[in-house]
PDB file of C-alpha atoms in Angstrom:
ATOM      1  CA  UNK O   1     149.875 125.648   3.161  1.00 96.00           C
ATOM      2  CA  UNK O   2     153.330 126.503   1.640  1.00 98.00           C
ATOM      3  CA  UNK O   3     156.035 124.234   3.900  1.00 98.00           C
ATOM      4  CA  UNK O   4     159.455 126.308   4.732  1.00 98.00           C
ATOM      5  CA  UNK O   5     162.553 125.258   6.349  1.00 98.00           C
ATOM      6  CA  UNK O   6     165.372 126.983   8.142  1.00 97.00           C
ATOM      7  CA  UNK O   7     168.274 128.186   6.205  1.00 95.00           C
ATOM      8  CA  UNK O   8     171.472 130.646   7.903  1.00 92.00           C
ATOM      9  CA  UNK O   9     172.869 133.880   7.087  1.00 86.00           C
ATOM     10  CA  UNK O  10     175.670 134.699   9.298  1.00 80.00           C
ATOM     11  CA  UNK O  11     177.006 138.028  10.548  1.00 74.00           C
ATOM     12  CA  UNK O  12     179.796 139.709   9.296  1.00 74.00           C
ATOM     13  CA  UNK O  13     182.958 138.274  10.253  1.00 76.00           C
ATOM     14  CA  UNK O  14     181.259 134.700  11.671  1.00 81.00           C
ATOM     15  CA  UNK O  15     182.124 131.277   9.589  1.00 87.00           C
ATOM     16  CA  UNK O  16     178.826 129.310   8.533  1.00 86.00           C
ATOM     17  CA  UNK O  17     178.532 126.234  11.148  1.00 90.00           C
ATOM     18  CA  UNK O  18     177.419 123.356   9.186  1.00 93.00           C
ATOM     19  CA  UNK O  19     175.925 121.871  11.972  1.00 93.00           C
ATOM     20  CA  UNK O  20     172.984 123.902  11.328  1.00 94.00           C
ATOM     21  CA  UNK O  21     172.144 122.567   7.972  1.00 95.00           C
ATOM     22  CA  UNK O  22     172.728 119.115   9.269  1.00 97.00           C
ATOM     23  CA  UNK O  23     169.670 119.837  11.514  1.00 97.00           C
ATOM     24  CA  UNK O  24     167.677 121.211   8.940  1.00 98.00           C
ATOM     25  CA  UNK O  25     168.582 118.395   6.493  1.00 98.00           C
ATOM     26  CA  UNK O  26     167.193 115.992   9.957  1.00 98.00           C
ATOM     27  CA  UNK O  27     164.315 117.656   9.682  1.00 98.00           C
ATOM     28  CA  UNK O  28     163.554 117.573   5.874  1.00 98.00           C
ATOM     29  CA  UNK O  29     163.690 114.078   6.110  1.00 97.00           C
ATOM     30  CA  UNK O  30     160.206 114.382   7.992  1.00 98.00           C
ATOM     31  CA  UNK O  31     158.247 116.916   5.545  1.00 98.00           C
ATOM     32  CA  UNK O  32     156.990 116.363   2.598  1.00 97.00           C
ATOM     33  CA  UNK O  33     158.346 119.111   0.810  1.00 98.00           C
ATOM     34  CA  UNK O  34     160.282 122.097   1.076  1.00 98.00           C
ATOM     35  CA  UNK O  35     158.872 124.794  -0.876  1.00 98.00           C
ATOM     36  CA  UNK O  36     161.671 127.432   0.108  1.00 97.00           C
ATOM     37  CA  UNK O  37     163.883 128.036   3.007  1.00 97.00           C
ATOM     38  CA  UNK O  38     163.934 131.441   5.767  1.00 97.00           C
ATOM     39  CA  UNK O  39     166.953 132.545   7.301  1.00 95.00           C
ATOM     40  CA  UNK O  40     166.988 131.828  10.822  1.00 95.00           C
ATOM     41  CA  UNK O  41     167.924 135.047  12.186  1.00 92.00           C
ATOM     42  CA  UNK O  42     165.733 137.221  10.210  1.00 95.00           C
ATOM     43  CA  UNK O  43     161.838 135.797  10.312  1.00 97.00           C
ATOM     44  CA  UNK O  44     160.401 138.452  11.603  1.00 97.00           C
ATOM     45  CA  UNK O  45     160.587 139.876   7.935  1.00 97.00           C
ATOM     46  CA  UNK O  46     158.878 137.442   6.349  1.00 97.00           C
ATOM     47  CA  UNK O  47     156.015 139.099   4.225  1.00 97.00           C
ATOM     48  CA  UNK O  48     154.936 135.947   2.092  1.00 97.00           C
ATOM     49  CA  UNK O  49     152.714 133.091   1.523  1.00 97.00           C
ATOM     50  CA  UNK O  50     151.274 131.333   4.966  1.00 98.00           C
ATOM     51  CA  UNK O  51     153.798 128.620   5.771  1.00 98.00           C
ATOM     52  CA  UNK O  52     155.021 125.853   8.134  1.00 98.00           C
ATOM     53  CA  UNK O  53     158.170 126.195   9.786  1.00 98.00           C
ATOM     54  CA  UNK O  54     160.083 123.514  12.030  1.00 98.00           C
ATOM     55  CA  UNK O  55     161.906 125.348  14.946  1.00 97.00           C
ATOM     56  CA  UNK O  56     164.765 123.162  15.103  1.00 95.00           C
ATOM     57  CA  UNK O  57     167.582 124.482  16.497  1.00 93.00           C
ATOM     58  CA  UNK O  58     169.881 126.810  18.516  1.00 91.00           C
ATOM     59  CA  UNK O  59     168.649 130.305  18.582  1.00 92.00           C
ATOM     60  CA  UNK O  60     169.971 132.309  17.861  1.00 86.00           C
ATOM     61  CA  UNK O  61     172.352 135.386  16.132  1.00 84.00           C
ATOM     62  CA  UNK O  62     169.577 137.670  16.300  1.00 88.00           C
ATOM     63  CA  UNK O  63     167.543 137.107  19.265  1.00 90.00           C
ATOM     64  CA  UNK O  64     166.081 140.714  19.289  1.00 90.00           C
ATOM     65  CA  UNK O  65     164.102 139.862  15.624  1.00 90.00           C
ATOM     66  CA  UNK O  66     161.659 137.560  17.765  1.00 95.00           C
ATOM     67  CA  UNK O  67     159.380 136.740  17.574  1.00 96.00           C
ATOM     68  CA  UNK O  68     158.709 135.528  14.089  1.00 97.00           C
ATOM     69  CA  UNK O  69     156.323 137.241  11.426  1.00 98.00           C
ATOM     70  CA  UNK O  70     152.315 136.406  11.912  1.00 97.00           C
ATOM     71  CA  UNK O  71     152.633 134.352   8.244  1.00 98.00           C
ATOM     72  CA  UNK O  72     154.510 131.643   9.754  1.00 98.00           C
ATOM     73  CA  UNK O  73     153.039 128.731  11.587  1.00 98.00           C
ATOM     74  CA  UNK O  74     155.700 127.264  13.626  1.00 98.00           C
ATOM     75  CA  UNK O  75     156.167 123.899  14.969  1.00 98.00           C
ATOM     76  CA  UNK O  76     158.582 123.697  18.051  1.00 98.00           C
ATOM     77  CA  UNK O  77     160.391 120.685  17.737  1.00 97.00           C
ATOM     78  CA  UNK O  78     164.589 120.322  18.871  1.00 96.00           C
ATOM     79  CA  UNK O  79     164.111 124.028  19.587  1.00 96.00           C
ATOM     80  CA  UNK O  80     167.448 125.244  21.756  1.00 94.00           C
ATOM     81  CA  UNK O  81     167.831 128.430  24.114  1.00 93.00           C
ATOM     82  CA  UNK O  82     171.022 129.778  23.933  1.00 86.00           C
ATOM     83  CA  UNK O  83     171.276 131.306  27.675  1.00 84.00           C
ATOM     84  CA  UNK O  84     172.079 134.512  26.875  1.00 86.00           C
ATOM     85  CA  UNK O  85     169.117 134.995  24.962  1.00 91.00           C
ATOM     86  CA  UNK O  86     166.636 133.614  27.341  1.00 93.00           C
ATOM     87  CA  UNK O  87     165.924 137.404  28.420  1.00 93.00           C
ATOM     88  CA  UNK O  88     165.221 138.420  25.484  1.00 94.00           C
ATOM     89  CA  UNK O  89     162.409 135.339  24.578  1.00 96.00           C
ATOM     90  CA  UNK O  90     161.120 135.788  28.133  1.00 96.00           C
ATOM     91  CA  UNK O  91     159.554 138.897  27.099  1.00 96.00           C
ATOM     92  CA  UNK O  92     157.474 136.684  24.323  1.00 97.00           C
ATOM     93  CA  UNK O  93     155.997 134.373  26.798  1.00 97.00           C
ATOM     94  CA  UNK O  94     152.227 134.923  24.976  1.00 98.00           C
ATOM     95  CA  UNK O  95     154.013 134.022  21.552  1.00 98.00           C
ATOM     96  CA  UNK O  96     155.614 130.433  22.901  1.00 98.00           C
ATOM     97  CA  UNK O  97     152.229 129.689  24.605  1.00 98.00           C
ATOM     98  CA  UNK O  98     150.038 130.745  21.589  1.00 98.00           C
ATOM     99  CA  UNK O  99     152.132 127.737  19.637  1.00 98.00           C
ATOM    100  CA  UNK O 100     152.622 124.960  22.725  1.00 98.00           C
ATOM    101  CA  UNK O 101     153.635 122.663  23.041  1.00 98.00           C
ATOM    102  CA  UNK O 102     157.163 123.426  22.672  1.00 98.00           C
ATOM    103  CA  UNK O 103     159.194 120.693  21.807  1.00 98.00           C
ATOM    104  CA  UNK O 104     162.763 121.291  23.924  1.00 96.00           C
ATOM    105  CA  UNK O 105     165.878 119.345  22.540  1.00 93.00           C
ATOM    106  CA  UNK O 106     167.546 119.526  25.764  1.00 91.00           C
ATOM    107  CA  UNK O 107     166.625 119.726  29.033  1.00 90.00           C
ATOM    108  CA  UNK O 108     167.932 122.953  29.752  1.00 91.00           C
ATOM    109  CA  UNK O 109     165.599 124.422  27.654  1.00 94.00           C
ATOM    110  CA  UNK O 110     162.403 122.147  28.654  1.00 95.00           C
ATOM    111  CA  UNK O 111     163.175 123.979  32.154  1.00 95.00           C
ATOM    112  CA  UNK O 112     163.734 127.267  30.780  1.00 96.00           C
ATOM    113  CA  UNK O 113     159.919 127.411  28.783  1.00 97.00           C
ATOM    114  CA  UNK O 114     158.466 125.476  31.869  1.00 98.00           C
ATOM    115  CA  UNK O 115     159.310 128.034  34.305  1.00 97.00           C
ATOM    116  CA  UNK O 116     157.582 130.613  32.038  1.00 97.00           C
ATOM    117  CA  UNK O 117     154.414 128.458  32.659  1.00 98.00           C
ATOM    118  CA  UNK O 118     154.049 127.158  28.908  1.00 98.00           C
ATOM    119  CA  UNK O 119     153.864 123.478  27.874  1.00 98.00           C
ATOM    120  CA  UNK O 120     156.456 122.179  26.728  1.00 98.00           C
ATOM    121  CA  UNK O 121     157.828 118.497  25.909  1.00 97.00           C
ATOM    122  CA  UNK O 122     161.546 116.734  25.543  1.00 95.00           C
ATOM    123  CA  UNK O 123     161.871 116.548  21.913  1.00 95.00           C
ATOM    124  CA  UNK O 124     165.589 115.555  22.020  1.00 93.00           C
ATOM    125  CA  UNK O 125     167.206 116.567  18.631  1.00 93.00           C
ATOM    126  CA  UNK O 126     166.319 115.622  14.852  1.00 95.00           C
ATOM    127  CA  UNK O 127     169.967 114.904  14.071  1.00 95.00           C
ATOM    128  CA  UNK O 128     169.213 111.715  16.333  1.00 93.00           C
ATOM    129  CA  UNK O 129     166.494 110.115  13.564  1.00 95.00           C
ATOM    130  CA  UNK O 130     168.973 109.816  10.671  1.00 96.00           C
ATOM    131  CA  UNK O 131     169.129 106.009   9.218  1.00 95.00           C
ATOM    132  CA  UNK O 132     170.941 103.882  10.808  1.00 93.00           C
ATOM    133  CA  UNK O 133     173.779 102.725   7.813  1.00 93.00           C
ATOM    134  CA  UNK O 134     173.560  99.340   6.034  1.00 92.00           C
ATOM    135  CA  UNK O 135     177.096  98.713   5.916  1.00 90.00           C
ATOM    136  CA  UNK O 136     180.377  99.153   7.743  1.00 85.00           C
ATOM    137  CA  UNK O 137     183.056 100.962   6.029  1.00 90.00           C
ATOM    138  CA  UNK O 138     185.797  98.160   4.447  1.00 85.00           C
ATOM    139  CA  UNK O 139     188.778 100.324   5.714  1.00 83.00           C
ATOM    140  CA  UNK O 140     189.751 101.878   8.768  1.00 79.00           C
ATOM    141  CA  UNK O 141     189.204 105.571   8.666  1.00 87.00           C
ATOM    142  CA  UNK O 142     189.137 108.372  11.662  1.00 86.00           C
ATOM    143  CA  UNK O 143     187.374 111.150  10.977  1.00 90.00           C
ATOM    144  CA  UNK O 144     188.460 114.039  13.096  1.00 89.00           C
ATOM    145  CA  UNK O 145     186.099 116.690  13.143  1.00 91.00           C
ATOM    146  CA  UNK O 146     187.257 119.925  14.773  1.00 85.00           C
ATOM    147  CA  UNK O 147     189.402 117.872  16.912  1.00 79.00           C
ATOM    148  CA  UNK O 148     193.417 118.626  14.808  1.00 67.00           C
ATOM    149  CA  UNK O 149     195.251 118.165  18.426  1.00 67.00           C
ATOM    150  CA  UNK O 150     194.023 114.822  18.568  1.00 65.00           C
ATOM    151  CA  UNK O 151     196.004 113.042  15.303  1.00 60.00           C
ATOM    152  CA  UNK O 152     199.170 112.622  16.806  1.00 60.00           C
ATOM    153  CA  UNK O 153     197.536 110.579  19.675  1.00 61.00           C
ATOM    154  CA  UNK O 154     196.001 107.877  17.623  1.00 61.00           C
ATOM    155  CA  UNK O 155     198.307 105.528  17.127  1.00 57.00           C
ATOM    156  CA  UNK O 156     196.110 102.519  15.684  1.00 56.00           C
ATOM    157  CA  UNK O 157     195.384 103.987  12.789  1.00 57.00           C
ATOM    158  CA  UNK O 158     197.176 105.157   9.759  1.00 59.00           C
ATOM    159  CA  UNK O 159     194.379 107.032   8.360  1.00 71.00           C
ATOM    160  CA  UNK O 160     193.171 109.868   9.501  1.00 74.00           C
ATOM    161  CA  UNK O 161     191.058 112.767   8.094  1.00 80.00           C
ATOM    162  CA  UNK O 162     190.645 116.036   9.366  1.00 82.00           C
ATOM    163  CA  UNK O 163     187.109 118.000   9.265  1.00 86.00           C
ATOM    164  CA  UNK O 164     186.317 121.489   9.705  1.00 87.00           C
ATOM    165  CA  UNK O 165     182.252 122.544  10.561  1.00 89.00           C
ATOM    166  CA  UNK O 166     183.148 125.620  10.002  1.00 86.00           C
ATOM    167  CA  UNK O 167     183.290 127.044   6.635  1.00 85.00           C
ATOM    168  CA  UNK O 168     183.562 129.895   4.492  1.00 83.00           C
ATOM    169  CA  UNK O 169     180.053 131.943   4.855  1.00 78.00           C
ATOM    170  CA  UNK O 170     179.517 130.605   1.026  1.00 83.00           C
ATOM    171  CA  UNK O 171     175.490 131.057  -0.570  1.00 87.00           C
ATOM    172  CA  UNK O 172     173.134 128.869   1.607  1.00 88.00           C
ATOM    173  CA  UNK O 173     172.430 126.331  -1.303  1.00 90.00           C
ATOM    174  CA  UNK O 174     176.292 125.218  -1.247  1.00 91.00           C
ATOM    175  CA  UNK O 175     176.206 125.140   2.634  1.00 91.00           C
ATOM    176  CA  UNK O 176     173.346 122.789   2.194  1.00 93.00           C
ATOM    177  CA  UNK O 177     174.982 120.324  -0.085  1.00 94.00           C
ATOM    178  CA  UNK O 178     178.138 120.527   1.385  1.00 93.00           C
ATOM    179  CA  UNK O 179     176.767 119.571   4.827  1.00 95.00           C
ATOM    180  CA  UNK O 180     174.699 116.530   2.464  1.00 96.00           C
ATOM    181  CA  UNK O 181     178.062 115.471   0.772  1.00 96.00           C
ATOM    182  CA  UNK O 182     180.126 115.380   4.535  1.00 96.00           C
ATOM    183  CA  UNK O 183     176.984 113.355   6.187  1.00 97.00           C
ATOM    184  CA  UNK O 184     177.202 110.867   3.500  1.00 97.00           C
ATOM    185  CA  UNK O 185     181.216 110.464   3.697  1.00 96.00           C
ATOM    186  CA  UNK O 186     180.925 110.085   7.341  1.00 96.00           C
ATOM    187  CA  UNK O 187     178.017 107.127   6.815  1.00 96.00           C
ATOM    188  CA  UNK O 188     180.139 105.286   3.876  1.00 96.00           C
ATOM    189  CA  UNK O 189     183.730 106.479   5.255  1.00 94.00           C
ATOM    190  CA  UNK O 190     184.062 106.729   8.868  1.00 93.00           C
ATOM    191  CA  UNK O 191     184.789 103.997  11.230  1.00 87.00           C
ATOM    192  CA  UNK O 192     185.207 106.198  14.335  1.00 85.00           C
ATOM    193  CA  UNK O 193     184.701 109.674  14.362  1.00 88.00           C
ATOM    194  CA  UNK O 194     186.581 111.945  17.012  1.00 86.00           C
ATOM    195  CA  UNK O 195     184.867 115.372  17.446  1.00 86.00           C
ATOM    196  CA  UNK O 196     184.191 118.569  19.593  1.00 83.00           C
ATOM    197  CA  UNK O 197     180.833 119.221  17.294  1.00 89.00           C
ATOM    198  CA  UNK O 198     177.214 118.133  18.574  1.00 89.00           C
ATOM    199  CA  UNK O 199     176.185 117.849  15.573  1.00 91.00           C
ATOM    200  CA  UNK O 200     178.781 115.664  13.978  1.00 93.00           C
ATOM    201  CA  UNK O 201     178.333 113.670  17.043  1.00 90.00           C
ATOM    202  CA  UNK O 202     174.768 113.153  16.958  1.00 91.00           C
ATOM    203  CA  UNK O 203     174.203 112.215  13.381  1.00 94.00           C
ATOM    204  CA  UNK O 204     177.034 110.071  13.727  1.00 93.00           C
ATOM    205  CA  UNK O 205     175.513 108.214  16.503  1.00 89.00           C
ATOM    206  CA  UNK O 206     172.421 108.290  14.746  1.00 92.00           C
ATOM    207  CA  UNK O 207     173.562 106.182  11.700  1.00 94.00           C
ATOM    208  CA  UNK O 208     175.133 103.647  13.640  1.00 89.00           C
ATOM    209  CA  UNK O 209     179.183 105.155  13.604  1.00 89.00           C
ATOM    210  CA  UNK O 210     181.693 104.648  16.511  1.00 84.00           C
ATOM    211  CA  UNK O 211     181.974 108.024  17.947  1.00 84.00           C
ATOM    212  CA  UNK O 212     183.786 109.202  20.698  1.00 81.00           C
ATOM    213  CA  UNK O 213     182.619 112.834  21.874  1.00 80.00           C
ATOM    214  CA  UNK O 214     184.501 115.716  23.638  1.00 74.00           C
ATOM    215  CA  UNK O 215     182.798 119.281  23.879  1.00 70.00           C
ATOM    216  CA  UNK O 216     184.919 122.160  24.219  1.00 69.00           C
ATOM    217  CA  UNK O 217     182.191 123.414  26.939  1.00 66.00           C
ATOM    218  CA  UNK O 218     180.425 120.768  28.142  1.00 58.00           C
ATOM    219  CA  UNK O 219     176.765 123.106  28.946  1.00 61.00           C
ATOM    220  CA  UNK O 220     173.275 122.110  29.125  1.00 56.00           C
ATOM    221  CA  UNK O 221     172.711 121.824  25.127  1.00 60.00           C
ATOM    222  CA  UNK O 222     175.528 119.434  25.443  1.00 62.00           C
ATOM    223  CA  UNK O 223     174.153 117.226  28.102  1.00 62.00           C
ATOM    224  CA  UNK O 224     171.802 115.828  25.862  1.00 67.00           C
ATOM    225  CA  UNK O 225     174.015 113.123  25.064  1.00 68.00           C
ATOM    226  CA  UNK O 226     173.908 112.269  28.645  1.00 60.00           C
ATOM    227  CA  UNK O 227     170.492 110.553  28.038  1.00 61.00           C
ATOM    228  CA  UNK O 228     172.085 108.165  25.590  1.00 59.00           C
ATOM    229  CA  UNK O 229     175.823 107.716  26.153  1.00 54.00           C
ATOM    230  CA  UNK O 230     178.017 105.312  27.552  1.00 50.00           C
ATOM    231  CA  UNK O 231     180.962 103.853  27.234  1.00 45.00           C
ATOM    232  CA  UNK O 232     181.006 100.902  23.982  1.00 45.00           C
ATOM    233  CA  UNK O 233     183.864  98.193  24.879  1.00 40.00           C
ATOM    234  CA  UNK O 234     184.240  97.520  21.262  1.00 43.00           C
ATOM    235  CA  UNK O 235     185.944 100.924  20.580  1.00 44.00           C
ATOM    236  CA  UNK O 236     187.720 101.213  23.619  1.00 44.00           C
ATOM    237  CA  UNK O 237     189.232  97.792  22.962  1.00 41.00           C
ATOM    238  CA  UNK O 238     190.274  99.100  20.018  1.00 44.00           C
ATOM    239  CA  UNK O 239     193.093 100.982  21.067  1.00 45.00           C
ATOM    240  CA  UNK O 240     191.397 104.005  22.700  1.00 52.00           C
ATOM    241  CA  UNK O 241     191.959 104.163  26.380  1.00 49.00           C
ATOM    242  CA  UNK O 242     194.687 106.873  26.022  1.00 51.00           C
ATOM    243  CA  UNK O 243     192.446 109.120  24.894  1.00 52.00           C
ATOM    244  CA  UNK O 244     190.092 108.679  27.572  1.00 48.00           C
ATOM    245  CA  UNK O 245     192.244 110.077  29.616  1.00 47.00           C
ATOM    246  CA  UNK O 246     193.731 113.316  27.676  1.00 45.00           C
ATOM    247  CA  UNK O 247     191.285 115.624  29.253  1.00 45.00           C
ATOM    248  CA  UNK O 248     188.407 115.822  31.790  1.00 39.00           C
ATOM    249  CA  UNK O 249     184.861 117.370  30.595  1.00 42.00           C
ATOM    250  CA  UNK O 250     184.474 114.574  28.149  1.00 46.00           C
ATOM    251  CA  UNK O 251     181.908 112.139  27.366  1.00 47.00           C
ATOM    252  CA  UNK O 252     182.758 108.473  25.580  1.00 52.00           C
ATOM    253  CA  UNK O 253     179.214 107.178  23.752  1.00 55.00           C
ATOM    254  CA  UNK O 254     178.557 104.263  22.264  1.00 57.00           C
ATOM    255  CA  UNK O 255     177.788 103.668  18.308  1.00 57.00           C
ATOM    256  CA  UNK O 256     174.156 103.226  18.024  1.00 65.00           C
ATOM    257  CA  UNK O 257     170.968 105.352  19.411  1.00 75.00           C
ATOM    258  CA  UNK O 258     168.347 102.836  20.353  1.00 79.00           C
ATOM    259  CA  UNK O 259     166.120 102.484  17.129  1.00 86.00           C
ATOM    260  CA  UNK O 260     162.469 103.212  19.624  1.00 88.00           C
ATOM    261  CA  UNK O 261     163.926 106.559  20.375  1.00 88.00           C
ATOM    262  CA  UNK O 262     164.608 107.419  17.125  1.00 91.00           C
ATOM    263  CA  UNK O 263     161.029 106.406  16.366  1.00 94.00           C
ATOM    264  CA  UNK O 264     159.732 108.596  19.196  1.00 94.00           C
ATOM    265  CA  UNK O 265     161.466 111.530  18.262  1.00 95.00           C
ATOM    266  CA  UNK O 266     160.455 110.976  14.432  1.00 97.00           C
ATOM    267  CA  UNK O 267     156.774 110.017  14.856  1.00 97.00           C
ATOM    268  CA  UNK O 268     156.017 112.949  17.145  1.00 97.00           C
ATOM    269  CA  UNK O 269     157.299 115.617  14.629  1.00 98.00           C
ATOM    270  CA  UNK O 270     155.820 114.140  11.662  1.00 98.00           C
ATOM    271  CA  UNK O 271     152.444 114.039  13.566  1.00 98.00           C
ATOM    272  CA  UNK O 272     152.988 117.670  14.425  1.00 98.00           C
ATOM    273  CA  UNK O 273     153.068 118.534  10.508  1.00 98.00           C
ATOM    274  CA  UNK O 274     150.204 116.135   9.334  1.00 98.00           C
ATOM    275  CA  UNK O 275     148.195 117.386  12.190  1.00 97.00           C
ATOM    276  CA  UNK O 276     149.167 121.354  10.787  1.00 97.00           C
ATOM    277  CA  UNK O 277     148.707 120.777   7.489  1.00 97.00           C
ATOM    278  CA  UNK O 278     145.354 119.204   7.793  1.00 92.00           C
TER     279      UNK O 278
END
């Protein structure tokens, strides 16, 4: 069986969030290959060869092009409801229970599919199983990501750099290595990172980085990092307290996901595929 994975196409007049291809890199990391990538918003077209498909995720643009086409095998795993849509996949119930058990990322979601009677399963999100980093950075550098207002307020440190998720909607292949390239400064760069974005957050966390998190609408896909966050002395004794109190509706973590829950969340999707693919 041919082995996809998710790629985005965005709607006229909507930046590319590179949060998205940070989860689909999380999940490539699990698969043995990719032999080509769908766009998210647009499987129901699919016409090709039968293939596996991870449904990691927030879904979605499109939610009236569910469900997917009858060539794709899907694998629910980190798989998020956007509320308004939850109409719109109620009407599929048959679809989500013909493919349980549906792996939520959130809990939101977990209680969305279990109310529709399907099984369904806390996956948390595959942005949490990236490695853990070898190293520390040698300088001091604060990445803020989405987060501008902020760079007055830190005082400690001199250098700063400012981050943008969203981009220019450029061709999906140079979405996918620009979202490998800003992963890979964060790991070698970053010795805090200050940011409004999940999915800078998460990663971040996941490889071991001092991160201090502040959604812009704290919501049930961002209460995830409820399960896992709390406050780390070591950054707040390192000049932060100010900025724990700038704004409400914020949530401090600490710098490292515990290694067995990265380990649950990666050993249960990579089961899921072996036991597909066999």
């Amino acid at each position: 069986m041919k082995i996809a994975a998710l790629s985005f196409q965005y709607p006229t007049g909507i930046l590319a969030n590179i949060g998205d291809w940070i989860q689909t890199l999380a999940v490539e990391q699990h698969l043995p290959r990719v032999d080509f990538y769908l766009d998210r918003d647009s499987l129901n077209t699919y016409q090709g060869d039968e293939c596996l498909l991870v449904m990691n995720g927030w879904f979605s643009h499109r939610p009236e092009a569910w469900p997917p086409s009858d060539r794709i095998v899907p694998i629910f795993h980190g798989f998020h409801i956007t509320p308004g849509a939850v109409e719109h996949y109620r009407r599929h119930i048959d679809y989500f229970k013909k493919h349980a058990p549906i792996g939520c990322r959130d809990q939101s979601t977990l209680d969305i599919v279990k109310s529709w009677g399907v099984e369904a399963y806390l996956s948390y999100c595959t942005t949490l199983t990236f490695p853990t980093r070898t190293k520390a950075p040698e300088e001091e550098l604060v990445f803020l990501v989405d987060a501008p207002k902020l760079a007055h307020r830190i005082k400690r440190w001199k250098e700063k750099l400012s981050v943008q998720h969203e981009v220019a909607p450029v061709s999906s292949a140079v979405q996918r290595e620009f979202a490998k390239d800003l992963l890979a400064m964060y790991r070698d760069k970053a010795s805090l990172v200050v940011t409004s974005r999940i999915h800078a957050a998460m990663p971040c966390m996941a490889m071991g980085i001092p991160t201090l998190y502040m959604p812009k609408n704290p919501d049930g896909r961002t209460n995830i990092i409820n399960e896992f966050g709390d406050p780390s002395s070591e950054v707040i004794e390192n000049g932060l307290r100010e900025l724990l109190g700038i704004r409400r509706k914020r949530i401090f973590i600490k710098n490292k996901i515990n290694e067995s829950l990265k380990t649950q969340i990666s050993k249960k999707l990579r089961s899921r595929v072996e036991e597909t693919l066999s």
